[in-house]
Short mmCIF file of C-alpha atoms and ligand atoms in Angstrom, two decimals:
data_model
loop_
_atom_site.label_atom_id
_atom_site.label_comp_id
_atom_site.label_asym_id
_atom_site.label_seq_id
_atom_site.Cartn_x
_atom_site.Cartn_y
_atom_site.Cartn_z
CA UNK W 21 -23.13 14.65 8.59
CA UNK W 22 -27.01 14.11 9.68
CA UNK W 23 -28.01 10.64 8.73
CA UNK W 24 -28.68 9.66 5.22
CA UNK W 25 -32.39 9.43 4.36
CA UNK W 26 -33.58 6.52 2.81
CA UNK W 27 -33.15 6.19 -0.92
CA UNK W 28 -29.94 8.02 -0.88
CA UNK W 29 -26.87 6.37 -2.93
CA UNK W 30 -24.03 4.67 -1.47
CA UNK W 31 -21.26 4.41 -4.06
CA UNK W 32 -19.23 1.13 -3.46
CA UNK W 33 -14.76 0.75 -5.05
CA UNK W 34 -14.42 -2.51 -5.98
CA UNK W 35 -16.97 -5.29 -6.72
CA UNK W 36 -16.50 -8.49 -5.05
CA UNK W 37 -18.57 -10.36 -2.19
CA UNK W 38 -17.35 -8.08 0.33
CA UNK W 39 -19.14 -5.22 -1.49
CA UNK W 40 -22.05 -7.40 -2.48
CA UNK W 41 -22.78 -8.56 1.02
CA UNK W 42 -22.40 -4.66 2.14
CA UNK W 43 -25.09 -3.81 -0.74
CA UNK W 44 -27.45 -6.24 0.54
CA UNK W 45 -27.24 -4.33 3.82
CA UNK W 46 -27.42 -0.84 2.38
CA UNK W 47 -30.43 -2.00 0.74
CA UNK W 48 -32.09 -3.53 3.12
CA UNK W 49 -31.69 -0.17 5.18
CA UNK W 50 -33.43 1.36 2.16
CA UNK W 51 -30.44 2.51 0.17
CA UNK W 52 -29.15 1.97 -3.30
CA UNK W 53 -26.15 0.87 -4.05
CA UNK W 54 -23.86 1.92 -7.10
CA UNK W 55 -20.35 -0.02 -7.75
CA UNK W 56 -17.27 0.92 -9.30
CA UNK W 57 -14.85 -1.47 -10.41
CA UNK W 58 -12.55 -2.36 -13.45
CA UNK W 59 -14.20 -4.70 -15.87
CA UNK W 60 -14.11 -8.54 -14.49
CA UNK W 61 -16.01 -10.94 -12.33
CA UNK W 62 -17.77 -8.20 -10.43
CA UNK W 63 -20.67 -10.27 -8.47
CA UNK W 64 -21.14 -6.81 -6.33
CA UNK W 65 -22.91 -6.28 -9.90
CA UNK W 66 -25.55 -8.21 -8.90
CA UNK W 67 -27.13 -6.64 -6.18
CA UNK W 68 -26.60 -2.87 -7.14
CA UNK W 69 -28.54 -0.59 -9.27
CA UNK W 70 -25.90 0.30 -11.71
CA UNK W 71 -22.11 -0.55 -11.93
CA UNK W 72 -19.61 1.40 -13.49
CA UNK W 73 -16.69 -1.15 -14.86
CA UNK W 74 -14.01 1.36 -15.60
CA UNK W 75 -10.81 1.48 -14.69
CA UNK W 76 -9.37 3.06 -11.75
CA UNK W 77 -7.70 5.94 -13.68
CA UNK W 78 -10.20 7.09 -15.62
CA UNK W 79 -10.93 10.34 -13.69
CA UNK W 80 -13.93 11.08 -15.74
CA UNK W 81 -15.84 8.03 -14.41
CA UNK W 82 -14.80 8.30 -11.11
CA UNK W 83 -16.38 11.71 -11.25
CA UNK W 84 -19.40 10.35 -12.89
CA UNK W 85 -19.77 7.67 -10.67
CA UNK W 86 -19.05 10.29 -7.28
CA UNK W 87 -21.48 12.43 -8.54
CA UNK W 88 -24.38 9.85 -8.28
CA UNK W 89 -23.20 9.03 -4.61
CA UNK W 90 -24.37 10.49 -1.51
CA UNK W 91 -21.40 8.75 -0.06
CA UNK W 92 -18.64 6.82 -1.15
CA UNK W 93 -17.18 3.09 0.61
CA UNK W 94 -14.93 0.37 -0.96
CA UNK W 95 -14.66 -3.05 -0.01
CA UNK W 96 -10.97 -3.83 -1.31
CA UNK W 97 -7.97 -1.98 0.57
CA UNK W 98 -5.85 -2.34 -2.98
CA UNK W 99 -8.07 0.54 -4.46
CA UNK W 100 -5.28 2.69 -5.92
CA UNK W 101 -5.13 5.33 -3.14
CA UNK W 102 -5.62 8.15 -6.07
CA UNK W 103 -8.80 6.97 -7.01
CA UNK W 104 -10.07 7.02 -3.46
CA UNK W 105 -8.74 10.74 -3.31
CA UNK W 106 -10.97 11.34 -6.73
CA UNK W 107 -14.03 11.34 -4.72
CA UNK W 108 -15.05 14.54 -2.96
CA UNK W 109 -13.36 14.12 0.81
CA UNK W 110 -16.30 15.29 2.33
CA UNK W 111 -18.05 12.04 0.54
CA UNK W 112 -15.83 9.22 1.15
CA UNK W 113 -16.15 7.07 4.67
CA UNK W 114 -13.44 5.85 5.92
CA UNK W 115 -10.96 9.23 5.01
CA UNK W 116 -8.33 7.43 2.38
CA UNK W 117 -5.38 8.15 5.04
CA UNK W 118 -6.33 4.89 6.14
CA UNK W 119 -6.14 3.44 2.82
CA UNK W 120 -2.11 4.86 2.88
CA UNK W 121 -1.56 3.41 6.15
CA UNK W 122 -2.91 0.14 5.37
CA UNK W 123 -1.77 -0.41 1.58
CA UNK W 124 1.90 -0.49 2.69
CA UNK W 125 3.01 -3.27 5.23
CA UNK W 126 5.69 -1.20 6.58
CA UNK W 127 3.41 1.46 7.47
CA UNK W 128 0.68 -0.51 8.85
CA UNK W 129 3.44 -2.14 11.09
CA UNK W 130 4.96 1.11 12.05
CA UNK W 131 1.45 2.86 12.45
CA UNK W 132 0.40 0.04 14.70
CA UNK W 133 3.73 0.19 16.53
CA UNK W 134 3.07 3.52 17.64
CA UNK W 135 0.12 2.24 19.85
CA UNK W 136 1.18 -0.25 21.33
CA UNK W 137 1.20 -3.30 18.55
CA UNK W 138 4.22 -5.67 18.55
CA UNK W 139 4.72 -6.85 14.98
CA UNK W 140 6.83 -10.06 14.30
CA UNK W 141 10.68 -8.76 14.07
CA UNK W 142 10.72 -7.63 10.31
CA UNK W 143 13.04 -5.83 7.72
CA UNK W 144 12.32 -3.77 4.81
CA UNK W 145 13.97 -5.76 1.44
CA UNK W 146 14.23 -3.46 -1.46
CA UNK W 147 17.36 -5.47 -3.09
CA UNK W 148 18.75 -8.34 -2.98
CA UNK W 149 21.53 -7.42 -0.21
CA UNK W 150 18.24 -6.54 1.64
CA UNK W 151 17.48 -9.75 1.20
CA UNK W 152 20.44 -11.09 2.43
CA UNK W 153 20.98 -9.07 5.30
CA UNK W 154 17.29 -9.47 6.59
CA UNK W 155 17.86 -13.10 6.69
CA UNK W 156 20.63 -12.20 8.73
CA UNK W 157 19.25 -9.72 11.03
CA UNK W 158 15.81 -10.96 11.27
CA UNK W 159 16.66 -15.06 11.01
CA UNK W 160 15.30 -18.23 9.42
CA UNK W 161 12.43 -18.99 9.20
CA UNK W 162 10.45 -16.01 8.16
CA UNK W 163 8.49 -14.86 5.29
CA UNK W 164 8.85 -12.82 2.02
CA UNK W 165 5.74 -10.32 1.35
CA UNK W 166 5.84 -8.17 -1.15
CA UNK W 167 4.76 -4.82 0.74
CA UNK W 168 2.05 -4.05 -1.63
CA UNK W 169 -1.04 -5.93 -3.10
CA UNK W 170 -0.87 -8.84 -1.40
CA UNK W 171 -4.07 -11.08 -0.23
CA UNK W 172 -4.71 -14.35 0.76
CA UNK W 173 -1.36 -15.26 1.08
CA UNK W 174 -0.81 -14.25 -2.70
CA UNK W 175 2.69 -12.52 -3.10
CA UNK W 176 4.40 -14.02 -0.25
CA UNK W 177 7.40 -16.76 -0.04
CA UNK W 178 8.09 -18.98 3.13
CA UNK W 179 11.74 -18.87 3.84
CA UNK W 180 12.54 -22.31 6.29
CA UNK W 181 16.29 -21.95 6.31
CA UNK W 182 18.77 -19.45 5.41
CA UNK W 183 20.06 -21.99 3.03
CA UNK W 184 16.32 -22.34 1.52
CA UNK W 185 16.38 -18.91 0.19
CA UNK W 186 19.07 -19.53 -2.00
CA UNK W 187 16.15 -20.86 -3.99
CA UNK W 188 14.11 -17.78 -3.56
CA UNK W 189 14.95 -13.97 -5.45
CA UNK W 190 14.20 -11.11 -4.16
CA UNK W 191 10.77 -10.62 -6.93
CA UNK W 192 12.04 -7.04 -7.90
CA UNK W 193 9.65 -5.26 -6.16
CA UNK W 194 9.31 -4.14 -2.16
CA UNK W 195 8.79 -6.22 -0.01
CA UNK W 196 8.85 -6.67 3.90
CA UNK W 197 10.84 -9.89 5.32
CA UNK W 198 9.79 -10.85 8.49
CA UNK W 199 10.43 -13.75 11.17
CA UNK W 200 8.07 -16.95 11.18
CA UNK W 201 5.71 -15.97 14.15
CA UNK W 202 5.25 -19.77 16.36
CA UNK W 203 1.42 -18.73 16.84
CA UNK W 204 -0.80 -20.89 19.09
CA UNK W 205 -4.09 -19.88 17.10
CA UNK W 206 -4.90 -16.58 15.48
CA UNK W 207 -7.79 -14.25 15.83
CA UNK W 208 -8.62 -10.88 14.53
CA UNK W 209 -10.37 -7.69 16.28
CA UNK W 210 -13.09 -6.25 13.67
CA UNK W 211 -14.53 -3.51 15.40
CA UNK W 212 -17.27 -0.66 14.09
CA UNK W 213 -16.65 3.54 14.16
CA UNK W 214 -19.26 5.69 14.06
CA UNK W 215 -19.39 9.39 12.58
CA UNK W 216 -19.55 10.41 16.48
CA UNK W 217 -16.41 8.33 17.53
CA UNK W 218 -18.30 5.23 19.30
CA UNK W 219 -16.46 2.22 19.00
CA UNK W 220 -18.37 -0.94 19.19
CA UNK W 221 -16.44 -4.18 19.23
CA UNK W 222 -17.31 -8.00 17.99
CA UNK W 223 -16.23 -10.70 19.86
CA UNK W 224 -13.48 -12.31 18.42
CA UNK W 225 -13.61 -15.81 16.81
CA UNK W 226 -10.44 -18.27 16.38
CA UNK W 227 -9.16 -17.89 12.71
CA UNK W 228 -7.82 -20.61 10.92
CA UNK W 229 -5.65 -20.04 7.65
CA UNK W 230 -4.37 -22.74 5.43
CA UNK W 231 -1.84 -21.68 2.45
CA UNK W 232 -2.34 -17.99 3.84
CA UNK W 233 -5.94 -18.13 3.37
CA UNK W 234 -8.93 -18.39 6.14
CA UNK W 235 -10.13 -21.43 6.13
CA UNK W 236 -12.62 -21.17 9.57
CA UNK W 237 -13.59 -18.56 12.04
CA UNK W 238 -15.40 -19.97 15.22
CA UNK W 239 -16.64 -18.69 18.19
CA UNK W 240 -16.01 -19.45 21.24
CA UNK W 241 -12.34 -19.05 20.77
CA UNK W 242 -11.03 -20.27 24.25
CA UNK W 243 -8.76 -19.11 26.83
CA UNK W 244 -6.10 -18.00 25.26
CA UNK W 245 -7.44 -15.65 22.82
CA UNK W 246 -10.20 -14.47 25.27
CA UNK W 247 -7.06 -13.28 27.56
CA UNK W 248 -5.36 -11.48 24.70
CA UNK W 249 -8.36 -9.64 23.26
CA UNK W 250 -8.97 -6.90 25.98
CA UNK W 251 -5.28 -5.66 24.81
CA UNK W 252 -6.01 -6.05 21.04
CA UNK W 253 -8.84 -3.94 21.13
CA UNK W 254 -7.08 -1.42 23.21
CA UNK W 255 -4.57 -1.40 20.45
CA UNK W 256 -7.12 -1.67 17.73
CA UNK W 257 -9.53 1.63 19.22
CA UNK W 258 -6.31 3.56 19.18
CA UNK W 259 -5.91 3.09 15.56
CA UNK W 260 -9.08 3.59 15.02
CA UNK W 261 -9.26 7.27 16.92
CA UNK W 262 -5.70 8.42 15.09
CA UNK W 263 -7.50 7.28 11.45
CA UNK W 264 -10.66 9.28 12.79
CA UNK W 265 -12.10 6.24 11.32
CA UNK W 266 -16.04 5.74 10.34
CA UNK W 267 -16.76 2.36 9.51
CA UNK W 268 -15.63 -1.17 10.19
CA UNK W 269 -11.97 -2.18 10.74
CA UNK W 270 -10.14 -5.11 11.27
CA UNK W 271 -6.95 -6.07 12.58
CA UNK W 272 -5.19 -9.62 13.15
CA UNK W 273 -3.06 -10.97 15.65
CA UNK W 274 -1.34 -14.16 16.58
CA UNK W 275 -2.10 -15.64 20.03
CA UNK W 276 1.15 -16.78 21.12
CA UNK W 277 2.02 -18.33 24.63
CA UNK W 278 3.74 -14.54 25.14
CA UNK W 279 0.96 -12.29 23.86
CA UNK W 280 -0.71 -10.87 20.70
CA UNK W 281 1.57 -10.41 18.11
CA UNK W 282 0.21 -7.71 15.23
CA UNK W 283 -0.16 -9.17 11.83
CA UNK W 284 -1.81 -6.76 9.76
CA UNK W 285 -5.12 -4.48 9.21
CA UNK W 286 -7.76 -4.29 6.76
CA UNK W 287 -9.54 -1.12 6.37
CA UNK W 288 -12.86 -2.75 5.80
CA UNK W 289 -15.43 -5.56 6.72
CA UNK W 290 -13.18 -8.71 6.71
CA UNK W 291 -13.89 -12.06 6.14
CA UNK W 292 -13.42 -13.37 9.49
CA UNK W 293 -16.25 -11.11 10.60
CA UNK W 294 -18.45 -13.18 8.00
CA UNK W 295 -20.06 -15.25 11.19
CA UNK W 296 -21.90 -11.91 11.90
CA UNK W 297 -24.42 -12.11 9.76
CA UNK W 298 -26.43 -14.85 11.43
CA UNK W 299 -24.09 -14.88 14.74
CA UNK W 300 -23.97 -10.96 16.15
CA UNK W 301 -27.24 -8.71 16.79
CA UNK W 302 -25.86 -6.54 13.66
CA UNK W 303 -23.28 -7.47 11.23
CA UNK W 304 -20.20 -5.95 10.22
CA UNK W 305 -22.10 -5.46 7.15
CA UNK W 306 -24.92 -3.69 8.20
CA UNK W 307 -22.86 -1.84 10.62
CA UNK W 308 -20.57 -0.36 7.79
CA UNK W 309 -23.34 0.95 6.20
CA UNK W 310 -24.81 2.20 8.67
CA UNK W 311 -21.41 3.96 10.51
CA UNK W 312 -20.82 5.41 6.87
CA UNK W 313 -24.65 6.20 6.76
CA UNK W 314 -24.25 8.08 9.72
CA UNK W 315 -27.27 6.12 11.53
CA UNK W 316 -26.90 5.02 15.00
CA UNK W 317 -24.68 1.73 15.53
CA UNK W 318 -26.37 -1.60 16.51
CA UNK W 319 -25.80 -4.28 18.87
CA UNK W 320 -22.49 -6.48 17.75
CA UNK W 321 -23.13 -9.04 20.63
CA UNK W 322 -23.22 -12.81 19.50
CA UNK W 323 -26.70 -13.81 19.76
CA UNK W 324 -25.47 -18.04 19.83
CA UNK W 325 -23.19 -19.72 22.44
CA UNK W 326 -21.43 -21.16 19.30
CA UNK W 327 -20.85 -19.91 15.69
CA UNK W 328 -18.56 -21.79 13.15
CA UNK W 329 -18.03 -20.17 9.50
CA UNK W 330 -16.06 -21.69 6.81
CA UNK W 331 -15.12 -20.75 3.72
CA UNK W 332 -16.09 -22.65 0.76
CA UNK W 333 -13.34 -22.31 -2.02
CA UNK W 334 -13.01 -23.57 -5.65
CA UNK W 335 -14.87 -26.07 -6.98
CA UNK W 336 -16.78 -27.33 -3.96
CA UNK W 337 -19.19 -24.08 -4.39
CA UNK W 338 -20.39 -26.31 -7.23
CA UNK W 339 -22.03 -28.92 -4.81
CA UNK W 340 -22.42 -26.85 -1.66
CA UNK W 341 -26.18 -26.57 -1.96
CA UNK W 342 -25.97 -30.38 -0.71
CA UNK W 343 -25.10 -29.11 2.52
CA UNK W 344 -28.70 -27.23 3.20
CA UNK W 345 -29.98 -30.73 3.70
CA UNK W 346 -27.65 -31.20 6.69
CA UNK W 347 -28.74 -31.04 10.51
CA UNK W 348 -28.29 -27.88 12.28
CA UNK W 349 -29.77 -25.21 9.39
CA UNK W 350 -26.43 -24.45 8.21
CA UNK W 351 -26.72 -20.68 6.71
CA UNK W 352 -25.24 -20.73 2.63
CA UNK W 353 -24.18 -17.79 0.89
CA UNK W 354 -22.54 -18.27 -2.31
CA UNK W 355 -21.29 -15.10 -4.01
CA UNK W 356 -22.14 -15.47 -7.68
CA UNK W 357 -18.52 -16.08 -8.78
CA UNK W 358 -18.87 -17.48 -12.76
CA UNK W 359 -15.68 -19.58 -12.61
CA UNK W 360 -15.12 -21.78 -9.46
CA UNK W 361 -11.19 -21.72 -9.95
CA UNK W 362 -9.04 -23.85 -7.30
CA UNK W 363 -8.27 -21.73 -4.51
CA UNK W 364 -10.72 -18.75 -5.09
CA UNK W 365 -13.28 -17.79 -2.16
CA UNK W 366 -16.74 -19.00 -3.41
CA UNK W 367 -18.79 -18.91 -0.74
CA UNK W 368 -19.18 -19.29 3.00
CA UNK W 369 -21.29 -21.36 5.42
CA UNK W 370 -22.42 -20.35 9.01
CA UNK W 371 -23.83 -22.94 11.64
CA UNK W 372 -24.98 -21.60 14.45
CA UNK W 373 -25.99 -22.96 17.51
CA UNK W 374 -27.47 -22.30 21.16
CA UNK W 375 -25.53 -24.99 22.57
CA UNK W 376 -21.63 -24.71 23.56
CA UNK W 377 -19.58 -26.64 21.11
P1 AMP Z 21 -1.13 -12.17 5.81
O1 AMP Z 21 -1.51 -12.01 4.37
O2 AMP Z 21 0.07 -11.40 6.19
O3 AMP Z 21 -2.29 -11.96 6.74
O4 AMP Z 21 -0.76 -13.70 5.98
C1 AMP Z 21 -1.72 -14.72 5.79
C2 AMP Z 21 -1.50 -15.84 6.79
O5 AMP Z 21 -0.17 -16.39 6.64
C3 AMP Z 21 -1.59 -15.43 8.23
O6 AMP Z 21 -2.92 -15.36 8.67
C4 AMP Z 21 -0.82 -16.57 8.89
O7 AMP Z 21 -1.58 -17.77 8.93
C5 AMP Z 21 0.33 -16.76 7.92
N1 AMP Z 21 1.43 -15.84 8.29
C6 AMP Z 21 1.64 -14.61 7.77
N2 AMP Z 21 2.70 -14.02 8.35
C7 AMP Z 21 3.18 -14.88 9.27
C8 AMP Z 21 4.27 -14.86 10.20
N3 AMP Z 21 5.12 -13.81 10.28
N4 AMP Z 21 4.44 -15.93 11.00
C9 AMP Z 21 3.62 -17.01 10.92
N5 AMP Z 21 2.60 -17.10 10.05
C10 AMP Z 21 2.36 -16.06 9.24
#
């Protein structure tokens, strides 16, 4: 595909900050931005110049909506895989396959397997004798996830004891039970495709998670993830090469004292790659556009000797403009969500600094 020329239309699936933050790239490069979502709190709505809130089987208004695209993104891996396939092929970036891969747990984990990644011991649980028997094979402690739909920790069940998930039924639905991981720190690998198969590479921060959900990404991450990221990334361009992926993806890992362990992908810019808006030369952001775009890459190198982004969740968002009076030009971006609801990603905050922490 030669490059898209400014003005074009870049169709965005789904409409939340991930695909408002990518609009604010594509139109800074010149672009607009169209979004597709099912009717909600759709603050992607914001910054585009039209939004179709339909659902994701209404075929007619996927066609509609493809039809005013140059090229088509989304910013939510749960897009039902057969609304991704509704768009022309030759007008979607990344190619749904790695929608498949990555909508299924088991199939990320066996995809990843295949190059390399070693996943946490884990057992498919379609029953409960699954159940049962994973708890068995697998041990305690370990967690429930249902195989499908999950995020931020949503749709997953801790398991501490074998006797603890006597308390716990199998939900009814599939799910993947796998052993408790004893992590040191995690980190992710969010790297950048282009339509000519360059792979460019950010550095990796340390990624904090609380209830399932990141909490902090910060850069530098120390030793220990610094000497497991050269093999993540190895791991992580593989995947990338067999998805003949154009755009940003991210994988996670656990650091532990024996190596990376594989958690999961995301087929799309990720919130621990936030920090790159003020921290990296380009951010993930721009980058996706401009991979799906099909304009040359730019720089992902950190630009600060330390970065530290947090998420701002709930009801804090509601007071967080306090924080621009603090030392240190802390960098606010609040995602127009109308109902600050306990637990929901609000905003984020980026401090940045030329000085080691
Ligand atoms: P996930 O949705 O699978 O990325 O899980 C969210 C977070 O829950 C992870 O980032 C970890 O902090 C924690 N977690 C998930 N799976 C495991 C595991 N097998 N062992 C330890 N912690 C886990």
């Amino acid at each position: 595909m030669s490059a898209l020329p400014p003005g074009s239309t870049i169709g965005i699936l789904g409409g939340g900050q991930l695909g408002r933050m990518l609009a604010i790239s594509a139109t800074q490069l010149g672009y607009r931005c169209i979004g597709y979502a099912p009717k909600g709190d759709n603050v992607a709505c914001d910054v585009c110049v039209d939004f179709f809130e339909n659902g994701w089987t209404d075929t007619e208004a996927l066609a509609a909506f493809a039809s005013q695209c140059d090229v088509v993104t989304w910013e939510f891996e749960n897009v039902p895989l057969a609304a991704a396939r509704a768009i022309p092929a030759d007008r979607i970036a990344p190619d749904p396959h790695a929608l498949e891969v990555a909508q299924d747990r088991l199939n990320e984990k066996r995809f990843a397997e295949d190059f390399g990644a070693s996943p946490a011991a884990y057992m498919r649980v379609e029953s409960e004798e699954d159940f049962a028997r994973a708890i068995d094979q697998v041990g305690a402690p370990g967690i429930l996830k249902t195989a499908r739909d999950g995020y931020d920790g949503k749709g997953q069940w801790r398991i501490d004891s074998a006797h603890d998930a006597d308390g716990i039924r199998f939900p009814g639905t599939p799910c993947v039970y796998e052993g408790m991981v004893a992590f040191e720190e995690e980190f992710s690998v969010i790297l950048v495709r282009g339509r000519d198969g360059e792979i460019r590479f950010w550095d990796s921060t340390v990624n904090t998670h609380e209830g399932g959900m990141l909490v902090s990404s910060i850069l530098p991450a120390g030793d220990l993830i610094e000497g497991q990221v050269d093999g993540a990334r190895a791991i992580a361009r593989q995947v990338a090469d067999a998805l003949q992926y154009v755009g940003v993806l991210t994988l996670e890992f656990f650091a532990t004292k024996q190596g990376a362990v594989f958690n999961e992908m995301a087929p799309r810019v990720h919130n621990s790659g936030h920090w790159s808006i003020e921290g990296a030369a380009t951010s993930q952001f721009e980058n996706h556009i401009r991979a799906i775009a099909g304009l040359p890459l730019g720089s992902t190198e950190t630009r600060f000797a330390s970065v530290d982004m947090r998420n701002i969740v709930g009801e804090d968002a509601l007071t967080a403009h306090t924080m621009l009076a603090e030392d240190g030009e802390p960098h606010l971006h609040l995602y127009g969500k109308a109902e600050a609801r306990e637990g929901r990603k609000m905003g984020h905050v980026t401090r940045v600094s030329h000085t080691p922490s």
